[in-house]
PDB file of C-alpha atoms in Angstrom:
ATOM      1  CA  UNK A   1     -38.485 160.151 -80.542  1.00 34.00           C
ATOM      2  CA  UNK A   2     -37.899 156.780 -79.774  1.00 35.00           C
ATOM      3  CA  UNK A   3     -40.257 154.614 -78.025  1.00 35.00           C
ATOM      4  CA  UNK A   4     -38.054 153.367 -74.553  1.00 43.00           C
ATOM      5  CA  UNK A   5     -39.491 149.763 -74.815  1.00 42.00           C
ATOM      6  CA  UNK A   6     -37.047 149.434 -78.589  1.00 48.00           C
ATOM      7  CA  UNK A   7     -33.598 149.091 -78.825  1.00 65.00           C
ATOM      8  CA  UNK A   8     -33.257 152.301 -80.515  1.00 78.00           C
ATOM      9  CA  UNK A   9     -31.832 155.693 -79.260  1.00 85.00           C
ATOM     10  CA  UNK A  10     -32.644 158.940 -81.087  1.00 87.00           C
ATOM     11  CA  UNK A  11     -29.924 161.693 -80.564  1.00 87.00           C
ATOM     12  CA  UNK A  12     -31.124 163.781 -77.990  1.00 88.00           C
ATOM     13  CA  UNK A  13     -31.265 160.360 -75.832  1.00 86.00           C
ATOM     14  CA  UNK A  14     -28.119 159.514 -76.457  1.00 91.00           C
ATOM     15  CA  UNK A  15     -26.292 162.484 -76.117  1.00 93.00           C
ATOM     16  CA  UNK A  16     -28.467 162.332 -72.787  1.00 95.00           C
ATOM     17  CA  UNK A  17     -27.825 159.169 -71.509  1.00 95.00           C
ATOM     18  CA  UNK A  18     -23.697 159.818 -72.175  1.00 95.00           C
ATOM     19  CA  UNK A  19     -24.339 163.152 -70.011  1.00 96.00           C
ATOM     20  CA  UNK A  20     -26.078 161.392 -67.052  1.00 97.00           C
ATOM     21  CA  UNK A  21     -23.267 158.009 -67.276  1.00 96.00           C
ATOM     22  CA  UNK A  22     -19.770 160.301 -67.549  1.00 95.00           C
ATOM     23  CA  UNK A  23     -17.595 160.225 -64.686  1.00 93.00           C
ATOM     24  CA  UNK A  24     -18.251 164.520 -65.268  1.00 94.00           C
ATOM     25  CA  UNK A  25     -21.679 164.051 -64.117  1.00 95.00           C
ATOM     26  CA  UNK A  26     -21.812 165.644 -60.635  1.00 96.00           C
ATOM     27  CA  UNK A  27     -23.010 162.383 -58.714  1.00 96.00           C
ATOM     28  CA  UNK A  28     -19.998 162.224 -56.898  1.00 94.00           C
ATOM     29  CA  UNK A  29     -19.601 158.538 -58.106  1.00 93.00           C
ATOM     30  CA  UNK A  30     -15.616 159.444 -57.360  1.00 93.00           C
ATOM     31  CA  UNK A  31     -15.490 159.698 -53.784  1.00 95.00           C
ATOM     32  CA  UNK A  32     -16.588 155.568 -53.740  1.00 96.00           C
ATOM     33  CA  UNK A  33     -14.911 152.481 -54.044  1.00 96.00           C
ATOM     34  CA  UNK A  34     -17.591 149.858 -53.062  1.00 96.00           C
ATOM     35  CA  UNK A  35     -15.486 148.113 -50.414  1.00 96.00           C
ATOM     36  CA  UNK A  36     -12.572 148.288 -53.139  1.00 98.00           C
ATOM     37  CA  UNK A  37     -10.449 150.269 -50.469  1.00 97.00           C
ATOM     38  CA  UNK A  38     -10.297 148.158 -47.880  1.00 97.00           C
ATOM     39  CA  UNK A  39     -10.091 144.810 -49.649  1.00 97.00           C
ATOM     40  CA  UNK A  40      -6.881 145.938 -51.282  1.00 97.00           C
ATOM     41  CA  UNK A  41      -5.520 147.250 -47.530  1.00 96.00           C
ATOM     42  CA  UNK A  42      -6.811 143.736 -46.197  1.00 96.00           C
ATOM     43  CA  UNK A  43      -4.266 142.073 -49.377  1.00 97.00           C
ATOM     44  CA  UNK A  44      -7.383 141.061 -51.016  1.00 97.00           C
ATOM     45  CA  UNK A  45      -7.262 142.621 -53.760  1.00 98.00           C
ATOM     46  CA  UNK A  46      -3.093 142.944 -55.159  1.00 97.00           C
ATOM     47  CA  UNK A  47      -3.493 143.253 -59.490  1.00 98.00           C
ATOM     48  CA  UNK A  48      -4.977 143.569 -62.364  1.00 98.00           C
ATOM     49  CA  UNK A  49      -7.182 140.044 -62.097  1.00 98.00           C
ATOM     50  CA  UNK A  50      -7.673 141.008 -58.243  1.00 98.00           C
ATOM     51  CA  UNK A  51      -8.725 143.890 -59.187  1.00 98.00           C
ATOM     52  CA  UNK A  52     -11.305 142.109 -62.209  1.00 98.00           C
ATOM     53  CA  UNK A  53     -12.970 139.161 -60.083  1.00 98.00           C
ATOM     54  CA  UNK A  54     -13.590 141.782 -57.451  1.00 98.00           C
ATOM     55  CA  UNK A  55     -15.610 144.370 -59.944  1.00 98.00           C
ATOM     56  CA  UNK A  56     -16.786 140.713 -61.992  1.00 98.00           C
ATOM     57  CA  UNK A  57     -18.339 139.596 -57.717  1.00 97.00           C
ATOM     58  CA  UNK A  58     -20.125 142.865 -57.676  1.00 97.00           C
ATOM     59  CA  UNK A  59     -21.685 142.214 -61.243  1.00 98.00           C
ATOM     60  CA  UNK A  60     -22.690 139.039 -60.423  1.00 97.00           C
ATOM     61  CA  UNK A  61     -23.028 138.537 -56.882  1.00 95.00           C
ATOM     62  CA  UNK A  62     -23.219 141.790 -54.877  1.00 95.00           C
ATOM     63  CA  UNK A  63     -24.730 145.288 -55.341  1.00 94.00           C
ATOM     64  CA  UNK A  64     -24.893 145.398 -59.583  1.00 95.00           C
ATOM     65  CA  UNK A  65     -26.711 142.199 -59.820  1.00 95.00           C
ATOM     66  CA  UNK A  66     -29.840 144.306 -57.475  1.00 96.00           C
ATOM     67  CA  UNK A  67     -29.676 146.907 -59.097  1.00 97.00           C
ATOM     68  CA  UNK A  68     -29.492 146.193 -62.249  1.00 98.00           C
ATOM     69  CA  UNK A  69     -32.550 145.014 -61.011  1.00 98.00           C
ATOM     70  CA  UNK A  70     -34.511 147.428 -59.258  1.00 98.00           C
ATOM     71  CA  UNK A  71     -33.219 150.286 -62.556  1.00 98.00           C
ATOM     72  CA  UNK A  72     -35.415 147.575 -64.665  1.00 98.00           C
ATOM     73  CA  UNK A  73     -38.373 147.021 -62.342  1.00 98.00           C
ATOM     74  CA  UNK A  74     -38.460 151.364 -61.938  1.00 98.00           C
ATOM     75  CA  UNK A  75     -37.849 152.174 -65.544  1.00 98.00           C
ATOM     76  CA  UNK A  76     -40.851 149.923 -66.720  1.00 98.00           C
ATOM     77  CA  UNK A  77     -42.638 150.822 -63.721  1.00 98.00           C
ATOM     78  CA  UNK A  78     -41.842 154.299 -64.605  1.00 98.00           C
ATOM     79  CA  UNK A  79     -42.620 153.686 -68.382  1.00 98.00           C
ATOM     80  CA  UNK A  80     -46.588 151.699 -67.166  1.00 98.00           C
ATOM     81  CA  UNK A  81     -47.695 155.618 -65.442  1.00 97.00           C
ATOM     82  CA  UNK A  82     -47.401 153.209 -62.322  1.00 98.00           C
ATOM     83  CA  UNK A  83     -46.832 155.086 -59.436  1.00 97.00           C
ATOM     84  CA  UNK A  84     -48.211 152.869 -56.742  1.00 97.00           C
ATOM     85  CA  UNK A  85     -44.126 150.280 -58.421  1.00 98.00           C
ATOM     86  CA  UNK A  86     -42.989 153.050 -58.731  1.00 98.00           C
ATOM     87  CA  UNK A  87     -43.330 153.563 -54.962  1.00 98.00           C
ATOM     88  CA  UNK A  88     -42.988 150.350 -54.260  1.00 97.00           C
ATOM     89  CA  UNK A  89     -39.359 149.313 -56.068  1.00 98.00           C
ATOM     90  CA  UNK A  90     -38.166 152.808 -54.311  1.00 97.00           C
ATOM     91  CA  UNK A  91     -38.647 151.885 -50.632  1.00 96.00           C
ATOM     92  CA  UNK A  92     -37.447 147.809 -51.479  1.00 96.00           C
ATOM     93  CA  UNK A  93     -34.367 149.848 -53.284  1.00 96.00           C
ATOM     94  CA  UNK A  94     -33.915 152.294 -49.852  1.00 94.00           C
ATOM     95  CA  UNK A  95     -33.873 149.365 -48.138  1.00 91.00           C
ATOM     96  CA  UNK A  96     -32.393 146.779 -49.888  1.00 89.00           C
ATOM     97  CA  UNK A  97     -28.194 147.844 -48.599  1.00 87.00           C
ATOM     98  CA  UNK A  98     -26.334 145.419 -46.251  1.00 86.00           C
ATOM     99  CA  UNK A  99     -23.763 148.326 -45.278  1.00 93.00           C
ATOM    100  CA  UNK A 100     -24.230 152.096 -43.762  1.00 94.00           C
ATOM    101  CA  UNK A 101     -21.883 152.795 -46.534  1.00 95.00           C
ATOM    102  CA  UNK A 102     -23.061 150.894 -49.089  1.00 93.00           C
ATOM    103  CA  UNK A 103     -26.137 152.587 -48.411  1.00 93.00           C
ATOM    104  CA  UNK A 104     -24.654 156.336 -48.281  1.00 93.00           C
ATOM    105  CA  UNK A 105     -23.116 155.627 -51.615  1.00 94.00           C
ATOM    106  CA  UNK A 106     -26.339 154.938 -53.842  1.00 96.00           C
ATOM    107  CA  UNK A 107     -28.053 157.124 -51.803  1.00 96.00           C
ATOM    108  CA  UNK A 108     -26.209 159.917 -51.788  1.00 96.00           C
ATOM    109  CA  UNK A 109     -25.755 159.595 -55.858  1.00 97.00           C
ATOM    110  CA  UNK A 110     -29.332 159.018 -56.431  1.00 97.00           C
ATOM    111  CA  UNK A 111     -30.027 162.812 -54.219  1.00 96.00           C
ATOM    112  CA  UNK A 112     -27.045 163.810 -56.703  1.00 97.00           C
ATOM    113  CA  UNK A 113     -28.665 163.175 -59.516  1.00 98.00           C
ATOM    114  CA  UNK A 114     -31.886 163.882 -58.878  1.00 97.00           C
ATOM    115  CA  UNK A 115     -30.851 167.420 -58.187  1.00 96.00           C
ATOM    116  CA  UNK A 116     -28.707 168.242 -61.935  1.00 97.00           C
ATOM    117  CA  UNK A 117     -31.059 166.088 -63.741  1.00 97.00           C
ATOM    118  CA  UNK A 118     -34.599 168.109 -62.849  1.00 96.00           C
ATOM    119  CA  UNK A 119     -31.894 171.059 -63.454  1.00 96.00           C
ATOM    120  CA  UNK A 120     -30.452 170.804 -66.883  1.00 96.00           C
ATOM    121  CA  UNK A 121     -33.295 168.379 -68.050  1.00 95.00           C
ATOM    122  CA  UNK A 122     -36.501 169.600 -66.542  1.00 95.00           C
ATOM    123  CA  UNK A 123     -39.368 166.815 -66.775  1.00 95.00           C
ATOM    124  CA  UNK A 124     -42.764 167.283 -64.366  1.00 97.00           C
ATOM    125  CA  UNK A 125     -42.744 163.966 -63.486  1.00 97.00           C
ATOM    126  CA  UNK A 126     -39.311 163.194 -62.100  1.00 97.00           C
ATOM    127  CA  UNK A 127     -39.808 166.550 -59.953  1.00 97.00           C
ATOM    128  CA  UNK A 128     -42.463 164.947 -58.896  1.00 97.00           C
ATOM    129  CA  UNK A 129     -41.004 161.639 -57.884  1.00 97.00           C
ATOM    130  CA  UNK A 130     -37.966 163.570 -56.842  1.00 96.00           C
ATOM    131  CA  UNK A 131     -40.417 165.054 -54.225  1.00 96.00           C
ATOM    132  CA  UNK A 132     -42.763 162.971 -53.478  1.00 95.00           C
ATOM    133  CA  UNK A 133     -39.665 161.002 -51.881  1.00 96.00           C
ATOM    134  CA  UNK A 134     -37.976 164.004 -50.910  1.00 93.00           C
ATOM    135  CA  UNK A 135     -34.823 163.128 -52.760  1.00 88.00           C
ATOM    136  CA  UNK A 136     -34.645 159.785 -50.734  1.00 94.00           C
ATOM    137  CA  UNK A 137     -34.253 157.950 -54.092  1.00 98.00           C
ATOM    138  CA  UNK A 138     -31.153 155.846 -54.882  1.00 98.00           C
ATOM    139  CA  UNK A 139     -29.102 156.348 -57.848  1.00 98.00           C
ATOM    140  CA  UNK A 140     -30.588 153.411 -60.382  1.00 98.00           C
ATOM    141  CA  UNK A 141     -34.170 153.509 -59.846  1.00 98.00           C
ATOM    142  CA  UNK A 142     -34.038 157.171 -60.495  1.00 98.00           C
ATOM    143  CA  UNK A 143     -31.670 156.954 -63.605  1.00 98.00           C
ATOM    144  CA  UNK A 144     -34.448 154.422 -64.705  1.00 98.00           C
ATOM    145  CA  UNK A 145     -37.302 156.457 -64.104  1.00 98.00           C
ATOM    146  CA  UNK A 146     -35.426 159.477 -65.393  1.00 98.00           C
ATOM    147  CA  UNK A 147     -34.348 157.203 -68.134  1.00 98.00           C
ATOM    148  CA  UNK A 148     -38.377 156.274 -68.962  1.00 98.00           C
ATOM    149  CA  UNK A 149     -39.356 159.272 -68.970  1.00 97.00           C
ATOM    150  CA  UNK A 150     -37.024 160.635 -71.377  1.00 95.00           C
ATOM    151  CA  UNK A 151     -38.152 157.647 -73.812  1.00 95.00           C
ATOM    152  CA  UNK A 152     -34.799 155.551 -73.967  1.00 96.00           C
ATOM    153  CA  UNK A 153     -34.652 151.999 -74.602  1.00 96.00           C
ATOM    154  CA  UNK A 154     -33.884 150.231 -71.394  1.00 97.00           C
ATOM    155  CA  UNK A 155     -31.771 147.661 -72.353  1.00 97.00           C
ATOM    156  CA  UNK A 156     -29.171 150.783 -73.452  1.00 96.00           C
ATOM    157  CA  UNK A 157     -29.843 152.028 -70.450  1.00 97.00           C
ATOM    158  CA  UNK A 158     -29.226 148.859 -68.088  1.00 98.00           C
ATOM    159  CA  UNK A 159     -26.122 147.499 -69.915  1.00 98.00           C
ATOM    160  CA  UNK A 160     -24.937 151.795 -69.571  1.00 97.00           C
ATOM    161  CA  UNK A 161     -25.114 152.401 -65.983  1.00 98.00           C
ATOM    162  CA  UNK A 162     -23.948 149.101 -64.904  1.00 98.00           C
ATOM    163  CA  UNK A 163     -20.833 149.805 -67.563  1.00 98.00           C
ATOM    164  CA  UNK A 164     -20.476 153.312 -65.292  1.00 97.00           C
ATOM    165  CA  UNK A 165     -21.035 151.354 -62.309  1.00 97.00           C
ATOM    166  CA  UNK A 166     -17.430 148.808 -63.233  1.00 98.00           C
ATOM    167  CA  UNK A 167     -16.150 151.417 -64.542  1.00 97.00           C
ATOM    168  CA  UNK A 168     -15.893 153.705 -61.284  1.00 97.00           C
ATOM    169  CA  UNK A 169     -14.990 150.500 -59.318  1.00 98.00           C
ATOM    170  CA  UNK A 170     -12.234 149.428 -61.899  1.00 98.00           C
ATOM    171  CA  UNK A 171     -10.585 153.704 -61.560  1.00 97.00           C
ATOM    172  CA  UNK A 172     -10.960 153.205 -57.581  1.00 97.00           C
ATOM    173  CA  UNK A 173      -8.592 150.780 -58.615  1.00 97.00           C
ATOM    174  CA  UNK A 174      -6.164 151.862 -60.596  1.00 97.00           C
ATOM    175  CA  UNK A 175      -5.609 154.848 -57.834  1.00 97.00           C
ATOM    176  CA  UNK A 176      -5.499 151.926 -54.895  1.00 97.00           C
ATOM    177  CA  UNK A 177      -3.683 148.790 -55.513  1.00 97.00           C
ATOM    178  CA  UNK A 178      -2.262 150.955 -57.559  1.00 96.00           C
ATOM    179  CA  UNK A 179      -2.419 149.874 -60.913  1.00 97.00           C
ATOM    180  CA  UNK A 180      -1.064 151.740 -64.356  1.00 95.00           C
ATOM    181  CA  UNK A 181      -4.244 153.551 -66.202  1.00 96.00           C
ATOM    182  CA  UNK A 182      -3.610 150.754 -69.456  1.00 97.00           C
ATOM    183  CA  UNK A 183      -3.970 148.020 -66.476  1.00 97.00           C
ATOM    184  CA  UNK A 184      -7.304 149.622 -65.959  1.00 97.00           C
ATOM    185  CA  UNK A 185      -8.794 149.425 -69.136  1.00 97.00           C
ATOM    186  CA  UNK A 186      -7.922 146.386 -69.437  1.00 98.00           C
ATOM    187  CA  UNK A 187      -9.394 145.627 -66.347  1.00 98.00           C
ATOM    188  CA  UNK A 188     -12.388 146.578 -67.751  1.00 98.00           C
ATOM    189  CA  UNK A 189     -12.653 146.004 -71.171  1.00 98.00           C
ATOM    190  CA  UNK A 190     -11.860 142.265 -69.235  1.00 98.00           C
ATOM    191  CA  UNK A 191     -15.897 142.984 -68.360  1.00 98.00           C
ATOM    192  CA  UNK A 192     -18.032 143.223 -71.323  1.00 98.00           C
ATOM    193  CA  UNK A 193     -18.924 139.135 -70.584  1.00 98.00           C
ATOM    194  CA  UNK A 194     -19.987 139.915 -67.104  1.00 98.00           C
ATOM    195  CA  UNK A 195     -21.437 142.752 -68.295  1.00 98.00           C
ATOM    196  CA  UNK A 196     -22.892 141.746 -71.145  1.00 98.00           C
ATOM    197  CA  UNK A 197     -24.877 138.478 -68.565  1.00 98.00           C
ATOM    198  CA  UNK A 198     -25.517 141.023 -66.300  1.00 98.00           C
ATOM    199  CA  UNK A 199     -27.422 143.225 -68.379  1.00 98.00           C
ATOM    200  CA  UNK A 200     -29.453 139.984 -69.186  1.00 97.00           C
ATOM    201  CA  UNK A 201     -30.315 139.158 -65.982  1.00 97.00           C
ATOM    202  CA  UNK A 202     -31.175 142.306 -64.460  1.00 97.00           C
ATOM    203  CA  UNK A 203     -34.129 142.226 -67.673  1.00 98.00           C
ATOM    204  CA  UNK A 204     -35.152 138.737 -66.624  1.00 97.00           C
ATOM    205  CA  UNK A 205     -34.882 139.201 -62.735  1.00 96.00           C
ATOM    206  CA  UNK A 206     -38.320 138.624 -60.206  1.00 94.00           C
ATOM    207  CA  UNK A 207     -37.763 141.120 -57.651  1.00 94.00           C
ATOM    208  CA  UNK A 208     -39.333 138.834 -55.018  1.00 92.00           C
ATOM    209  CA  UNK A 209     -37.057 135.878 -55.965  1.00 91.00           C
ATOM    210  CA  UNK A 210     -33.750 137.914 -56.233  1.00 88.00           C
ATOM    211  CA  UNK A 211     -31.049 138.351 -53.372  1.00 86.00           C
ATOM    212  CA  UNK A 212     -27.685 138.253 -53.564  1.00 86.00           C
ATOM    213  CA  UNK A 213     -24.886 136.056 -52.572  1.00 87.00           C
ATOM    214  CA  UNK A 214     -21.198 137.381 -51.761  1.00 88.00           C
ATOM    215  CA  UNK A 215     -20.716 138.157 -47.800  1.00 92.00           C
ATOM    216  CA  UNK A 216     -16.925 139.404 -48.090  1.00 94.00           C
ATOM    217  CA  UNK A 217     -17.925 142.692 -49.822  1.00 95.00           C
ATOM    218  CA  UNK A 218     -19.973 143.355 -46.832  1.00 92.00           C
ATOM    219  CA  UNK A 219     -17.770 142.777 -44.512  1.00 95.00           C
ATOM    220  CA  UNK A 220     -14.775 144.342 -46.646  1.00 94.00           C
ATOM    221  CA  UNK A 221     -17.062 147.590 -46.776  1.00 95.00           C
ATOM    222  CA  UNK A 222     -18.038 146.564 -42.749  1.00 93.00           C
ATOM    223  CA  UNK A 223     -14.096 146.975 -42.147  1.00 94.00           C
ATOM    224  CA  UNK A 224     -13.668 150.088 -44.429  1.00 94.00           C
ATOM    225  CA  UNK A 225     -15.950 152.008 -41.699  1.00 93.00           C
ATOM    226  CA  UNK A 226     -13.590 151.858 -38.587  1.00 93.00           C
ATOM    227  CA  UNK A 227     -10.650 151.696 -41.819  1.00 92.00           C
ATOM    228  CA  UNK A 228      -7.716 154.394 -40.129  1.00 90.00           C
ATOM    229  CA  UNK A 229      -6.750 156.162 -43.244  1.00 90.00           C
ATOM    230  CA  UNK A 230      -9.454 156.330 -45.960  1.00 92.00           C
ATOM    231  CA  UNK A 231      -9.238 158.012 -49.202  1.00 94.00           C
ATOM    232  CA  UNK A 232     -13.048 156.942 -50.182  1.00 94.00           C
ATOM    233  CA  UNK A 233     -16.640 157.564 -48.720  1.00 92.00           C
ATOM    234  CA  UNK A 234     -17.007 153.403 -48.975  1.00 92.00           C
TER     235      UNK A 234
END
């Protein structure tokens, strides 16, 4: 098995990573829009360009920026066998959400990820980690720790997680705006430079100096909580 700190990934690790990040992995990601539903309702996102701008803001200055850094920190703590550092990252991640719905989004997916992953790819350290926190672990932290203990390379995991996060919001946008499937794929392709930059930023991020700068995203999420008709949970 390739070392987690390398850039290579063996076939088994690649199969696990692709499975974990697949829309078919049962974490319920399709039920969340990360506030996009309210943005569309308010007319702030009306077309493909608006959707790309929204997802870019999430990755550059919102939860994507935070989650990438948290995933990297959890990965490194797990790889080093530093339970105290891993627990500290876990607690920080649980507190680092601006609204109730985005907190639900990441914690519910984290819980589902742990349940499925410990059953399909048993790993004693991951099971102990889940028990220690009573499964109250955010998705990026759970994925980061699991990937480190399965010997996957950090950069690939991080880029994959951010890509999956972005793709889920794009998928929600295709249904909400609405857009055609081709427009959705064009939007996904346009996000590559943003995803590459977000990955690099997460790899060098310092948690004690990290923050967000996207108040409108939080406002959309807050307003979504009282939206009259809703398709998504966030």
